[in-house]
PDB file of C-alpha atoms in Angstrom:
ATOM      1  CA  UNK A 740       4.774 127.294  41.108  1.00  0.00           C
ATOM      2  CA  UNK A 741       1.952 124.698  42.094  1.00  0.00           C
ATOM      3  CA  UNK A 742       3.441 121.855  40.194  1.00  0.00           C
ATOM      4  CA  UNK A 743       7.117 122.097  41.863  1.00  0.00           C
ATOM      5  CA  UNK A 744       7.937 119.122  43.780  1.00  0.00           C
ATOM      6  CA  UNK A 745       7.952 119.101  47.088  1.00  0.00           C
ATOM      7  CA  UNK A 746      11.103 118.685  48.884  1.00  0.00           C
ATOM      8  CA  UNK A 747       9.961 115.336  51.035  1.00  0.00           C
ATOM      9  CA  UNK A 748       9.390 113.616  47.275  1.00  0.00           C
ATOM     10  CA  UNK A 749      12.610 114.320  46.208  1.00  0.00           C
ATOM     11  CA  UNK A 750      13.685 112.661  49.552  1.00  0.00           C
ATOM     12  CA  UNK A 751      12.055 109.581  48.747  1.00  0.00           C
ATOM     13  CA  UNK A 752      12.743 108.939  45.060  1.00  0.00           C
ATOM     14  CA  UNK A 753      16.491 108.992  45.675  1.00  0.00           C
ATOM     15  CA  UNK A 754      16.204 106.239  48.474  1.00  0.00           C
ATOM     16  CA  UNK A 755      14.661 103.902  45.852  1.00  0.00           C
ATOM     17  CA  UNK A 756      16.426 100.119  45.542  1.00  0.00           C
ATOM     18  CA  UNK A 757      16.743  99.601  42.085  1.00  0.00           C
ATOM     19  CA  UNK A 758      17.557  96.007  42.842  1.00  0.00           C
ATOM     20  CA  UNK A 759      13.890  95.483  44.134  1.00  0.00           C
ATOM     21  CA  UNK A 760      12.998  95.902  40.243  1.00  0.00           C
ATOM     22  CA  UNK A 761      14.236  92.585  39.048  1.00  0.00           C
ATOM     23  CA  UNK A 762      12.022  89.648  38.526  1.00  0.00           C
ATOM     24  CA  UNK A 763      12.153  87.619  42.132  1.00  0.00           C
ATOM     25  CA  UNK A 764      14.054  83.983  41.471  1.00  0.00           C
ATOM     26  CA  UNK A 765      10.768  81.112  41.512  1.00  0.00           C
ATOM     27  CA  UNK A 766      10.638  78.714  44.065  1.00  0.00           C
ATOM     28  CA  UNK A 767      12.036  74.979  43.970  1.00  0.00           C
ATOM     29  CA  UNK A 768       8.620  72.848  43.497  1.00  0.00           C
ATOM     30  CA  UNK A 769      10.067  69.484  43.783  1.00  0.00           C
ATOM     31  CA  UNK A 770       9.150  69.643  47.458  1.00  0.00           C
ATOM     32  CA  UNK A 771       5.607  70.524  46.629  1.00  0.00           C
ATOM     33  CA  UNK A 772       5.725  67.011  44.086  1.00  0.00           C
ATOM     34  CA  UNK A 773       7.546  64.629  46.943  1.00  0.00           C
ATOM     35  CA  UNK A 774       5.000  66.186  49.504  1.00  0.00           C
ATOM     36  CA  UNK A 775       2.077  65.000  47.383  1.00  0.00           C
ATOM     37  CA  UNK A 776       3.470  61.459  46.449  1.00  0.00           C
ATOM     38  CA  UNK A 777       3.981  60.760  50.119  1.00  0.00           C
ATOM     39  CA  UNK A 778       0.326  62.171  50.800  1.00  0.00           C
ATOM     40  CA  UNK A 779      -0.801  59.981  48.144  1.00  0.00           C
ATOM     41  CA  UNK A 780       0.493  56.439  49.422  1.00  0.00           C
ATOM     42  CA  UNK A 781      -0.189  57.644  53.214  1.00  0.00           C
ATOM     43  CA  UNK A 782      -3.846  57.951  51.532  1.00  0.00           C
ATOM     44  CA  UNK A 783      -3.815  54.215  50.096  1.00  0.00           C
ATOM     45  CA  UNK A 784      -2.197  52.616  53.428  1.00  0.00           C
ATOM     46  CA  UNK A 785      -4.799  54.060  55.022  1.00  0.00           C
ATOM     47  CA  UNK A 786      -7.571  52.657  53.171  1.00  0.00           C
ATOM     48  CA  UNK A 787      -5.623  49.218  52.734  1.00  0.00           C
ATOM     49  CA  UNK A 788      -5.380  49.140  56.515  1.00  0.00           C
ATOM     50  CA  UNK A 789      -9.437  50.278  57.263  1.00  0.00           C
ATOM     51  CA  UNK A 790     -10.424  47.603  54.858  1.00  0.00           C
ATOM     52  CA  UNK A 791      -8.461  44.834  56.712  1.00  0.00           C
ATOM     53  CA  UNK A 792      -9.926  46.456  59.906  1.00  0.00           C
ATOM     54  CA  UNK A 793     -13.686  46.321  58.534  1.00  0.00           C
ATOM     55  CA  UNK A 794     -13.503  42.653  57.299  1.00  0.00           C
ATOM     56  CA  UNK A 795     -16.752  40.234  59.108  1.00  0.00           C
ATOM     57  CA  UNK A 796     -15.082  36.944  60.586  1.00  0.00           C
ATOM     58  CA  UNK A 797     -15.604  33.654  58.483  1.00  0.00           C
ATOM     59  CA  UNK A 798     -17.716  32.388  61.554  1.00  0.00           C
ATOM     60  CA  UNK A 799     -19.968  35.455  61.153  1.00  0.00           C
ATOM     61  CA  UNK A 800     -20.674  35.278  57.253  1.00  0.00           C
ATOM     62  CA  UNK A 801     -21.316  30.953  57.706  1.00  0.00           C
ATOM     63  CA  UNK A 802     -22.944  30.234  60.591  1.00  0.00           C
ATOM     64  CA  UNK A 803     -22.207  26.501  61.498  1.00  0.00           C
ATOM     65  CA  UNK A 804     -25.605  24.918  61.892  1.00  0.00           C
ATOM     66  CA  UNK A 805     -25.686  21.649  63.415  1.00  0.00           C
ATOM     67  CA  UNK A 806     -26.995  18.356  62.238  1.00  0.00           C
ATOM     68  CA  UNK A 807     -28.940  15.995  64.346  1.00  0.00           C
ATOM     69  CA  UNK A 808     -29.949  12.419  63.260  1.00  0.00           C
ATOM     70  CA  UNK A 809     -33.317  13.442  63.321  1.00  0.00           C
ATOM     71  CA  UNK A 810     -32.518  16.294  59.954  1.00  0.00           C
ATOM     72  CA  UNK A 811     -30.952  12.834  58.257  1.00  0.00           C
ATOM     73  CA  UNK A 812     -33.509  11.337  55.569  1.00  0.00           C
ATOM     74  CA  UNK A 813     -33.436   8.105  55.435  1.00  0.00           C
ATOM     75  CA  UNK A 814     -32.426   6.105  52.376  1.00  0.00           C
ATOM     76  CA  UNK A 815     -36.017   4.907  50.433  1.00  0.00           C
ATOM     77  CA  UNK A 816     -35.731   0.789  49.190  1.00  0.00           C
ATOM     78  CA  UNK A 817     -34.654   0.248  45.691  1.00  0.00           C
ATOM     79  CA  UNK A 818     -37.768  -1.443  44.115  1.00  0.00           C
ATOM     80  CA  UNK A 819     -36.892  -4.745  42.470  1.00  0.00           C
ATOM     81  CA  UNK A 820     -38.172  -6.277  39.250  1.00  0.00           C
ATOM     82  CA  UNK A 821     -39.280  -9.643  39.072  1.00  0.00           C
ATOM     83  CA  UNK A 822     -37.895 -12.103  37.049  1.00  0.00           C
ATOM     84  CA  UNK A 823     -40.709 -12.873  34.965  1.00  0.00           C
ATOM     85  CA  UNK A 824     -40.206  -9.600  33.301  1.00  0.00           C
ATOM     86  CA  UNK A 825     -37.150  -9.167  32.505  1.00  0.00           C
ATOM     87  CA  UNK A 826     -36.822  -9.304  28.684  1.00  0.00           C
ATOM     88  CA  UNK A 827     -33.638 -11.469  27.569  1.00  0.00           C
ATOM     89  CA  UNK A 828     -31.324  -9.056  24.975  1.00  0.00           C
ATOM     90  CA  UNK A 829     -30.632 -10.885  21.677  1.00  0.00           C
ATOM     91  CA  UNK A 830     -27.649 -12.923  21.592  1.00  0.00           C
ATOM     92  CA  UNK A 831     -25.034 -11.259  19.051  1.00  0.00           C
ATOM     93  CA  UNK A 832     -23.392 -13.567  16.866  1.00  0.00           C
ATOM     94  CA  UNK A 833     -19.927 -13.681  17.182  1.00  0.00           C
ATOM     95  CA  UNK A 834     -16.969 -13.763  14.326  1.00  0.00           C
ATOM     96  CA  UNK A 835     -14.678 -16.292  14.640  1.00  0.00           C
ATOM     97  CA  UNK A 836     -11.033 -15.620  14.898  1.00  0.00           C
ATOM     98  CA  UNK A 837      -8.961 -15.163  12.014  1.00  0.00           C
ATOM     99  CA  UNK A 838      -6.824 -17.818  11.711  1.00  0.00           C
ATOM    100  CA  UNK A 839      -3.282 -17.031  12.094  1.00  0.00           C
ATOM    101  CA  UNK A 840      -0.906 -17.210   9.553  1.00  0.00           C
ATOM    102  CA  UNK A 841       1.725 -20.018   9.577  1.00  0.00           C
ATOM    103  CA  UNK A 842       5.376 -19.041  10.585  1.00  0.00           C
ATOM    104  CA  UNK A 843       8.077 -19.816   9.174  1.00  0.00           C
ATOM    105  CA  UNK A 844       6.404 -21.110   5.775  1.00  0.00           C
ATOM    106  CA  UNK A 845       8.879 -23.408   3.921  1.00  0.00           C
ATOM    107  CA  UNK A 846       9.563 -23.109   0.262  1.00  0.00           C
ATOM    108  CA  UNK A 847       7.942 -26.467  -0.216  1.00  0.00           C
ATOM    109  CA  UNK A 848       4.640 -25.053   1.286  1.00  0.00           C
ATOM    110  CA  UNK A 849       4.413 -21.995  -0.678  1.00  0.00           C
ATOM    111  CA  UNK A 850       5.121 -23.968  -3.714  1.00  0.00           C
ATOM    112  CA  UNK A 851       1.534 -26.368  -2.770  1.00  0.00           C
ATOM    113  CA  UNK A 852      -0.400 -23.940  -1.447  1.00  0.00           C
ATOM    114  CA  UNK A 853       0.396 -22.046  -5.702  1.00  0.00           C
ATOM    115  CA  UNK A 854       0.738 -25.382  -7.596  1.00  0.00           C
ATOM    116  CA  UNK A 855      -1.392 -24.382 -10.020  1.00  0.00           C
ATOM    117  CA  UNK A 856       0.084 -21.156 -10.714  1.00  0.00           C
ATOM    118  CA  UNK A 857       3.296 -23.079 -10.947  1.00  0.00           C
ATOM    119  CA  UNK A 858       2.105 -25.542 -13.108  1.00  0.00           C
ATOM    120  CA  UNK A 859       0.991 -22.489 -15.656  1.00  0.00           C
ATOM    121  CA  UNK A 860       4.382 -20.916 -15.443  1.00  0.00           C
ATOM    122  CA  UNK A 861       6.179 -23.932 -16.511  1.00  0.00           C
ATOM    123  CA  UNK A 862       3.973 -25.364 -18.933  1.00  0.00           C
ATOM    124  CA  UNK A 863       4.371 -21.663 -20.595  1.00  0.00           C
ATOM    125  CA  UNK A 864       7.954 -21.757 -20.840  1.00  0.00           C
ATOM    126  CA  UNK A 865       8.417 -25.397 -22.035  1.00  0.00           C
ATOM    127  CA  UNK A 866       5.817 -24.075 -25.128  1.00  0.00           C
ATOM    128  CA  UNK A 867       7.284 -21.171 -26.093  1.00  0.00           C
ATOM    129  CA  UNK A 868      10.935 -23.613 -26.165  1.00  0.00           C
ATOM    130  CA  UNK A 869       9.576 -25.862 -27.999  1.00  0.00           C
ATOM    131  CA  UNK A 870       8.489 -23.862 -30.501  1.00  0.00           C
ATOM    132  CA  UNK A 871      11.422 -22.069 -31.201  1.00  0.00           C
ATOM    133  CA  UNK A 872      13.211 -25.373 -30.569  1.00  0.00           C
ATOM    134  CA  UNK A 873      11.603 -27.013 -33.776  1.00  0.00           C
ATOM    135  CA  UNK A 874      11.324 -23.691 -35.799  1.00  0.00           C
ATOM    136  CA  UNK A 875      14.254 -23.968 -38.295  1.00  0.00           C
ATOM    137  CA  UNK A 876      14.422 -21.082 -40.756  1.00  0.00           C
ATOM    138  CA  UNK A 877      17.449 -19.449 -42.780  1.00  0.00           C
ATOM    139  CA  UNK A 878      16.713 -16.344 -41.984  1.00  0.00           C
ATOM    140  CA  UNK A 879      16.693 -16.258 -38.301  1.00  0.00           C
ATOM    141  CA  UNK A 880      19.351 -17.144 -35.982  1.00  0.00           C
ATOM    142  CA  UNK A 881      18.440 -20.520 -34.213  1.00  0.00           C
ATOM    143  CA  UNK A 882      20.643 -20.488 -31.276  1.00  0.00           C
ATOM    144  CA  UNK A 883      19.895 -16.723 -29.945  1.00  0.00           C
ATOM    145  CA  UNK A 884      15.913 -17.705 -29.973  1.00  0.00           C
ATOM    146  CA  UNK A 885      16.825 -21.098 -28.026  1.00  0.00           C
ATOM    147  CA  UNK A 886      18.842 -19.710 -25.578  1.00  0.00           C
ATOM    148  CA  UNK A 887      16.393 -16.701 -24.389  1.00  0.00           C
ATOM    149  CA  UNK A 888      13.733 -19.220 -24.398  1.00  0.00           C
ATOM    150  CA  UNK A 889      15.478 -22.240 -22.344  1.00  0.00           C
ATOM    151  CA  UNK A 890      17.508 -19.772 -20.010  1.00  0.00           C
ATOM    152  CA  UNK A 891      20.576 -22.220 -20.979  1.00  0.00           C
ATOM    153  CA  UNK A 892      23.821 -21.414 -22.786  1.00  0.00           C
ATOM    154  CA  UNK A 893      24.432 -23.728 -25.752  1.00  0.00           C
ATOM    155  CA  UNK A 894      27.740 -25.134 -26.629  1.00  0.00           C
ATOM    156  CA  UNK A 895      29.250 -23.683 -30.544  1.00  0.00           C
ATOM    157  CA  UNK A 896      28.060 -27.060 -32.098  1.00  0.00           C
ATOM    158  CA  UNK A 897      24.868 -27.419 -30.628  1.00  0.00           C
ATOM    159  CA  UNK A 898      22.640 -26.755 -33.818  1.00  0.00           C
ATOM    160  CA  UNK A 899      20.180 -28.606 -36.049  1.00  0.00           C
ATOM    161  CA  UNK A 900      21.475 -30.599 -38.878  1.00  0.00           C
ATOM    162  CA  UNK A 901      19.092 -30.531 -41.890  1.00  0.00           C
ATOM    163  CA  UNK A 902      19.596 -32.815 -45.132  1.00  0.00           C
ATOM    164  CA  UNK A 903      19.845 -29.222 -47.410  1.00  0.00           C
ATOM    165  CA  UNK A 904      20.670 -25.841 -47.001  1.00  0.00           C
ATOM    166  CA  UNK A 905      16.867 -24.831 -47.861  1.00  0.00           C
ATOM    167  CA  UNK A 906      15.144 -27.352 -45.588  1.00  0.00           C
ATOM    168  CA  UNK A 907      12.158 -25.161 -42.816  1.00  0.00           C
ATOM    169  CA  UNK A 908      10.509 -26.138 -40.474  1.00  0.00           C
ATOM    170  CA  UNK A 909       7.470 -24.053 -38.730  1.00  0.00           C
ATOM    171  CA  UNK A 910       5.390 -24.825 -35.809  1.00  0.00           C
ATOM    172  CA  UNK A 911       1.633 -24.745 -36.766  1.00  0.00           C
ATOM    173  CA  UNK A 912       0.599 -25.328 -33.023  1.00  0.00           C
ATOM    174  CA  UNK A 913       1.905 -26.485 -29.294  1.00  0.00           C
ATOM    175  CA  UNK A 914      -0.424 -27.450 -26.431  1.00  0.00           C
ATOM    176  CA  UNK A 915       1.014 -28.916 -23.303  1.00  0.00           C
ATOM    177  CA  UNK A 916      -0.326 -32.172 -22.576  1.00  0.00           C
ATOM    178  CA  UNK A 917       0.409 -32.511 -18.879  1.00  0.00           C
ATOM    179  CA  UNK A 918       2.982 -31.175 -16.197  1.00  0.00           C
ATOM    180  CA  UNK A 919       4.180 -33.663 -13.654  1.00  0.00           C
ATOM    181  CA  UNK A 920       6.348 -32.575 -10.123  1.00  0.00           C
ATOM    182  CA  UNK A 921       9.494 -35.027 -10.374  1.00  0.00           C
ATOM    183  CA  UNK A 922      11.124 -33.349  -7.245  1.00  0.00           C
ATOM    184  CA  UNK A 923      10.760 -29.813  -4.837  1.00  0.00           C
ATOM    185  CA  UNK A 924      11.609 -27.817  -7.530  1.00  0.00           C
ATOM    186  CA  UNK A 925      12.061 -29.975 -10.842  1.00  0.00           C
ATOM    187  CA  UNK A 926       9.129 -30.533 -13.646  1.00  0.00           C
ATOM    188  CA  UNK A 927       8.375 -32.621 -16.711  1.00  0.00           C
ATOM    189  CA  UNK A 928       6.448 -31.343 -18.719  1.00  0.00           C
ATOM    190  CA  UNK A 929       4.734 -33.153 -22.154  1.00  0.00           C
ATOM    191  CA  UNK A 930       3.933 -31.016 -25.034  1.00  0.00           C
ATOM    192  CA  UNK A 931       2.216 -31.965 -27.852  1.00  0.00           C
ATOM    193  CA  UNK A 932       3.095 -30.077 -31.129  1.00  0.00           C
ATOM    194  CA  UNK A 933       2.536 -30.128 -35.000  1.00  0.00           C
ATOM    195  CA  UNK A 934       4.585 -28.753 -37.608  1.00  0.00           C
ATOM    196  CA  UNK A 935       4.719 -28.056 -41.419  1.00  0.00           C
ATOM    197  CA  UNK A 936       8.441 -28.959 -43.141  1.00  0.00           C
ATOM    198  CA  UNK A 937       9.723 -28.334 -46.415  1.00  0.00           C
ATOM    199  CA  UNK A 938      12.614 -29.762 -46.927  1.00  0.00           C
ATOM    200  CA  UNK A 939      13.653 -28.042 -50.734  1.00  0.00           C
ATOM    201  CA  UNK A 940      11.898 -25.140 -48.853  1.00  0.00           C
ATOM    202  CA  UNK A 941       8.940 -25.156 -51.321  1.00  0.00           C
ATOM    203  CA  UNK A 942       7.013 -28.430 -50.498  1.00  0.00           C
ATOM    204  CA  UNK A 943       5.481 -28.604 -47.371  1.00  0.00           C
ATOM    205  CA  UNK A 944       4.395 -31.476 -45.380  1.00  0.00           C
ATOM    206  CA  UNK A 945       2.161 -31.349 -42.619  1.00  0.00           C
ATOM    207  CA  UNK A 946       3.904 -33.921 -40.203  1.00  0.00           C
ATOM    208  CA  UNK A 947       1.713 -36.230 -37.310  1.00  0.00           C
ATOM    209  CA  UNK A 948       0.939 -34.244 -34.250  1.00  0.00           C
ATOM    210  CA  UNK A 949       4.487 -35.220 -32.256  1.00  0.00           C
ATOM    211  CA  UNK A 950       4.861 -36.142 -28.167  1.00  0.00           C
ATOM    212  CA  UNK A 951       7.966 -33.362 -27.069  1.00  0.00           C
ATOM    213  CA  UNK A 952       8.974 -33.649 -23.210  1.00  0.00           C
ATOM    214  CA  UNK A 953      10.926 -30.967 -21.730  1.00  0.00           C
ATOM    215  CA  UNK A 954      12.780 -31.198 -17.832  1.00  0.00           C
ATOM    216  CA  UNK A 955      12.445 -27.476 -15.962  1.00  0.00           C
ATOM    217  CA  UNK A 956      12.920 -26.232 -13.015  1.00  0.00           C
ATOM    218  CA  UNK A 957      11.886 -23.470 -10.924  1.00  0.00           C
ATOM    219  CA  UNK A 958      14.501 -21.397  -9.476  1.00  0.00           C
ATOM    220  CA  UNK A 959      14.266 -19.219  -5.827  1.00  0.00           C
ATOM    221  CA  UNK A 960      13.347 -16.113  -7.381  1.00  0.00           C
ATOM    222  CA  UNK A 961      10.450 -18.029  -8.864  1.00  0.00           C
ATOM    223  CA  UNK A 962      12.263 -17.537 -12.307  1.00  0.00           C
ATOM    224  CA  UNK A 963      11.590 -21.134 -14.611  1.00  0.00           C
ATOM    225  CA  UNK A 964      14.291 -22.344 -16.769  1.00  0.00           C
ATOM    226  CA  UNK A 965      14.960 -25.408 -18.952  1.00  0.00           C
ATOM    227  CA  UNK A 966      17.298 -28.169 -17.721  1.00  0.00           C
ATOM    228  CA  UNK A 967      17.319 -30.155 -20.864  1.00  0.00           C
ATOM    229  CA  UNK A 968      16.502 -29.866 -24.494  1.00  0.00           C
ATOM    230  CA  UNK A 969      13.305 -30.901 -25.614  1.00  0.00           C
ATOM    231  CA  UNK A 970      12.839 -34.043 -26.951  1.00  0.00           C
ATOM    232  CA  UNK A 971      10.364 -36.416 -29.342  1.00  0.00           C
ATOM    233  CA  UNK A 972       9.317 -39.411 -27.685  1.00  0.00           C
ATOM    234  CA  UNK A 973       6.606 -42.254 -29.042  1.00  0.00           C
ATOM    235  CA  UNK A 974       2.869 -41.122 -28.255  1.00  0.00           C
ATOM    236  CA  UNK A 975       1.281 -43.501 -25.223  1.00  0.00           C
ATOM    237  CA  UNK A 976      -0.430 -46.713 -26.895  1.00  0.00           C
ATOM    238  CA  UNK A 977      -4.052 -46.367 -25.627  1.00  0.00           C
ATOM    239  CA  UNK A 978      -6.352 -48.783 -26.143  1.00  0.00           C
ATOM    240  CA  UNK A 979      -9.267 -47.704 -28.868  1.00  0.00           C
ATOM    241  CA  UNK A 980     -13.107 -47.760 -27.493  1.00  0.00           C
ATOM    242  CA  UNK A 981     -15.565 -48.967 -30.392  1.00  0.00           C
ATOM    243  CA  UNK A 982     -17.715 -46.095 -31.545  1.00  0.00           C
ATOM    244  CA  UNK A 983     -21.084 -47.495 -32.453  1.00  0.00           C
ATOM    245  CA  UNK A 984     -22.475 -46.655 -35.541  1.00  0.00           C
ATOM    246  CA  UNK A 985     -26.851 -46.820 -35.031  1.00  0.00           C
ATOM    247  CA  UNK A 986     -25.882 -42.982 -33.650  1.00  0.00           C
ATOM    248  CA  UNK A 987     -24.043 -41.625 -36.379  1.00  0.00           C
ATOM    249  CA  UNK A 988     -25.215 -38.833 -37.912  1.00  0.00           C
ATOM    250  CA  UNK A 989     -23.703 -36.415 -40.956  1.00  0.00           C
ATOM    251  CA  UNK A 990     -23.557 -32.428 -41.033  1.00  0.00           C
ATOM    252  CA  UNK A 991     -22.078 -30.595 -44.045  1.00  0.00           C
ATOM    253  CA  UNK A 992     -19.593 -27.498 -43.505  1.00  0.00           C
ATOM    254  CA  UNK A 993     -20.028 -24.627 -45.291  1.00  0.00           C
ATOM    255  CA  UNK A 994     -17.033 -25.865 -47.717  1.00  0.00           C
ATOM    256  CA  UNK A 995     -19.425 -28.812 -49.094  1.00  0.00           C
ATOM    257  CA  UNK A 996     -17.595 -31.323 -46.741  1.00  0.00           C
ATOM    258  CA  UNK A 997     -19.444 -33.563 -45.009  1.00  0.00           C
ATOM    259  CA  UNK A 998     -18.899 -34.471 -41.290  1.00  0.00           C
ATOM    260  CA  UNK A 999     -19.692 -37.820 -39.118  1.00  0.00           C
ATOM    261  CA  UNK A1000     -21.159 -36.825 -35.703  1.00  0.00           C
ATOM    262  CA  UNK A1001     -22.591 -38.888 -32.810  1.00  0.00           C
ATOM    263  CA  UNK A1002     -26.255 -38.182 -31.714  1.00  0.00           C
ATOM    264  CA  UNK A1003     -26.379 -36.116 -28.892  1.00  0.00           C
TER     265      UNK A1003
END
């Protein structure tokens, strides 16, 4: 038969190591990876090192070049400006110095330096006593009104005695005449006043315009209180001036009265 093996084949195919079949283990490349690494940085030292190597001195990049005297320019003169034309600058005025303010300012000099804010204050208060001072009405309570506008605390039998039960008295007006400094802290002041009184409490009477002096003082906190009650005293006796009468001259109101003037 052609196709019949031949006896040497038969030979061979039985001799065949089946273990030479199998997949051969790979290698371990870690080697191959630390063998590159060190490669690499041999690579960089190397450069690092030819670069240090290749460098030019500092003496061959600047050369030093000398200087003689001669190379030294020599310094040209300022030119100077004569005196004739110099321009003088404008003076600037200047502000005087504040003055400085006083230390240690006593009560006494605060009180001058305001006296006639002072004054005000306690020619205010002695008015508005001695109007509710010399207002006498049923209806209202005397002594609260007295006491807020004194700043004193009035004894129980400290009241006005009337000759009826119906008698009123009002206060039509109150000016303050003058307000005189009796000590550092203590006033006097005149008021002048005038009042209506009924005394059946239907009939009024308009009274004379009446002289009142009140005593105040003015306390730290600047606070002004009575020290007395006011009281009526006789008006000044002033001598009269003569009025002559060539410059007399009438006007009429609108009422039909008619006035006396003086010629302007």
């Amino acid at each position: 038969m052609p196709n019949a093996p031949t006896p040497s084949e038969d030979h061979l195919s039985e001799h065949v190591p089946w273990e030479n079949l199998t997949i051969p283990p790979q290698q371990d490349r870690r080697f191959l990876v630390y063998g590159l690494a060190a490669g690499l940085i041999v690579a960089v030292l190397g450069v690092v090192v030819v670069r240090q190597l290749s460098r030019p001195d500092v003496s061959d990049v600047l050369p030093v070049t000398p200087i003689t005297t001669e190379s030294v320019e020599t310094p040209q003169p300022i030119e100077t400006v004569p005196e004739q034309t110099l321009q003088p600058l404008p003076a600037v005025p200047v502000a005087p110095p504040e003055p400085e303010a006083p230390q240690n300012t006593s009560e006494a000099d605060l009180m001058a330096a305001d006296l006639g804010g002072i004054r005000r204050q306690v020619a205010g208060r002695a008015e508005w006593l001695v109007l509710e001072f010399f207002t006498v009405d049923p209806s209202e309570p005397w002594r609260e009104r007295v006491e807020t506008a004194s700043g004193l605390r009035l004894p129980p039998e400290v009241t006005p005695d009337t000759p009826s039960v119906p008698t009123v008295s009002y206060v039509e007006w109150t000016r303050t005449r003058s307000v005189d400094q009796t000590g550092d802290d203590t006033f006097l002041a005149s008021v002048l006043i005038r009042r209506l009184v009924a005394t059946d409490g239907v009939t009024f009477e308009r009274l004379p315009t009446e002289w009142v002096e009140v005593h105040l003082t003015m306390e730290a906190d600047g606070t002004v209180r009575a020290t007395s009650l006011p009281r009526i005293t006789a008006p000044p006796q002033d001598s009269l001036l003569p009025l002559s009468d060539q410059d007399l001259e009438w006007f009429t109101d609108p009422t039909g009265i008619s006035w006396p003037s003086s010629a302007p």
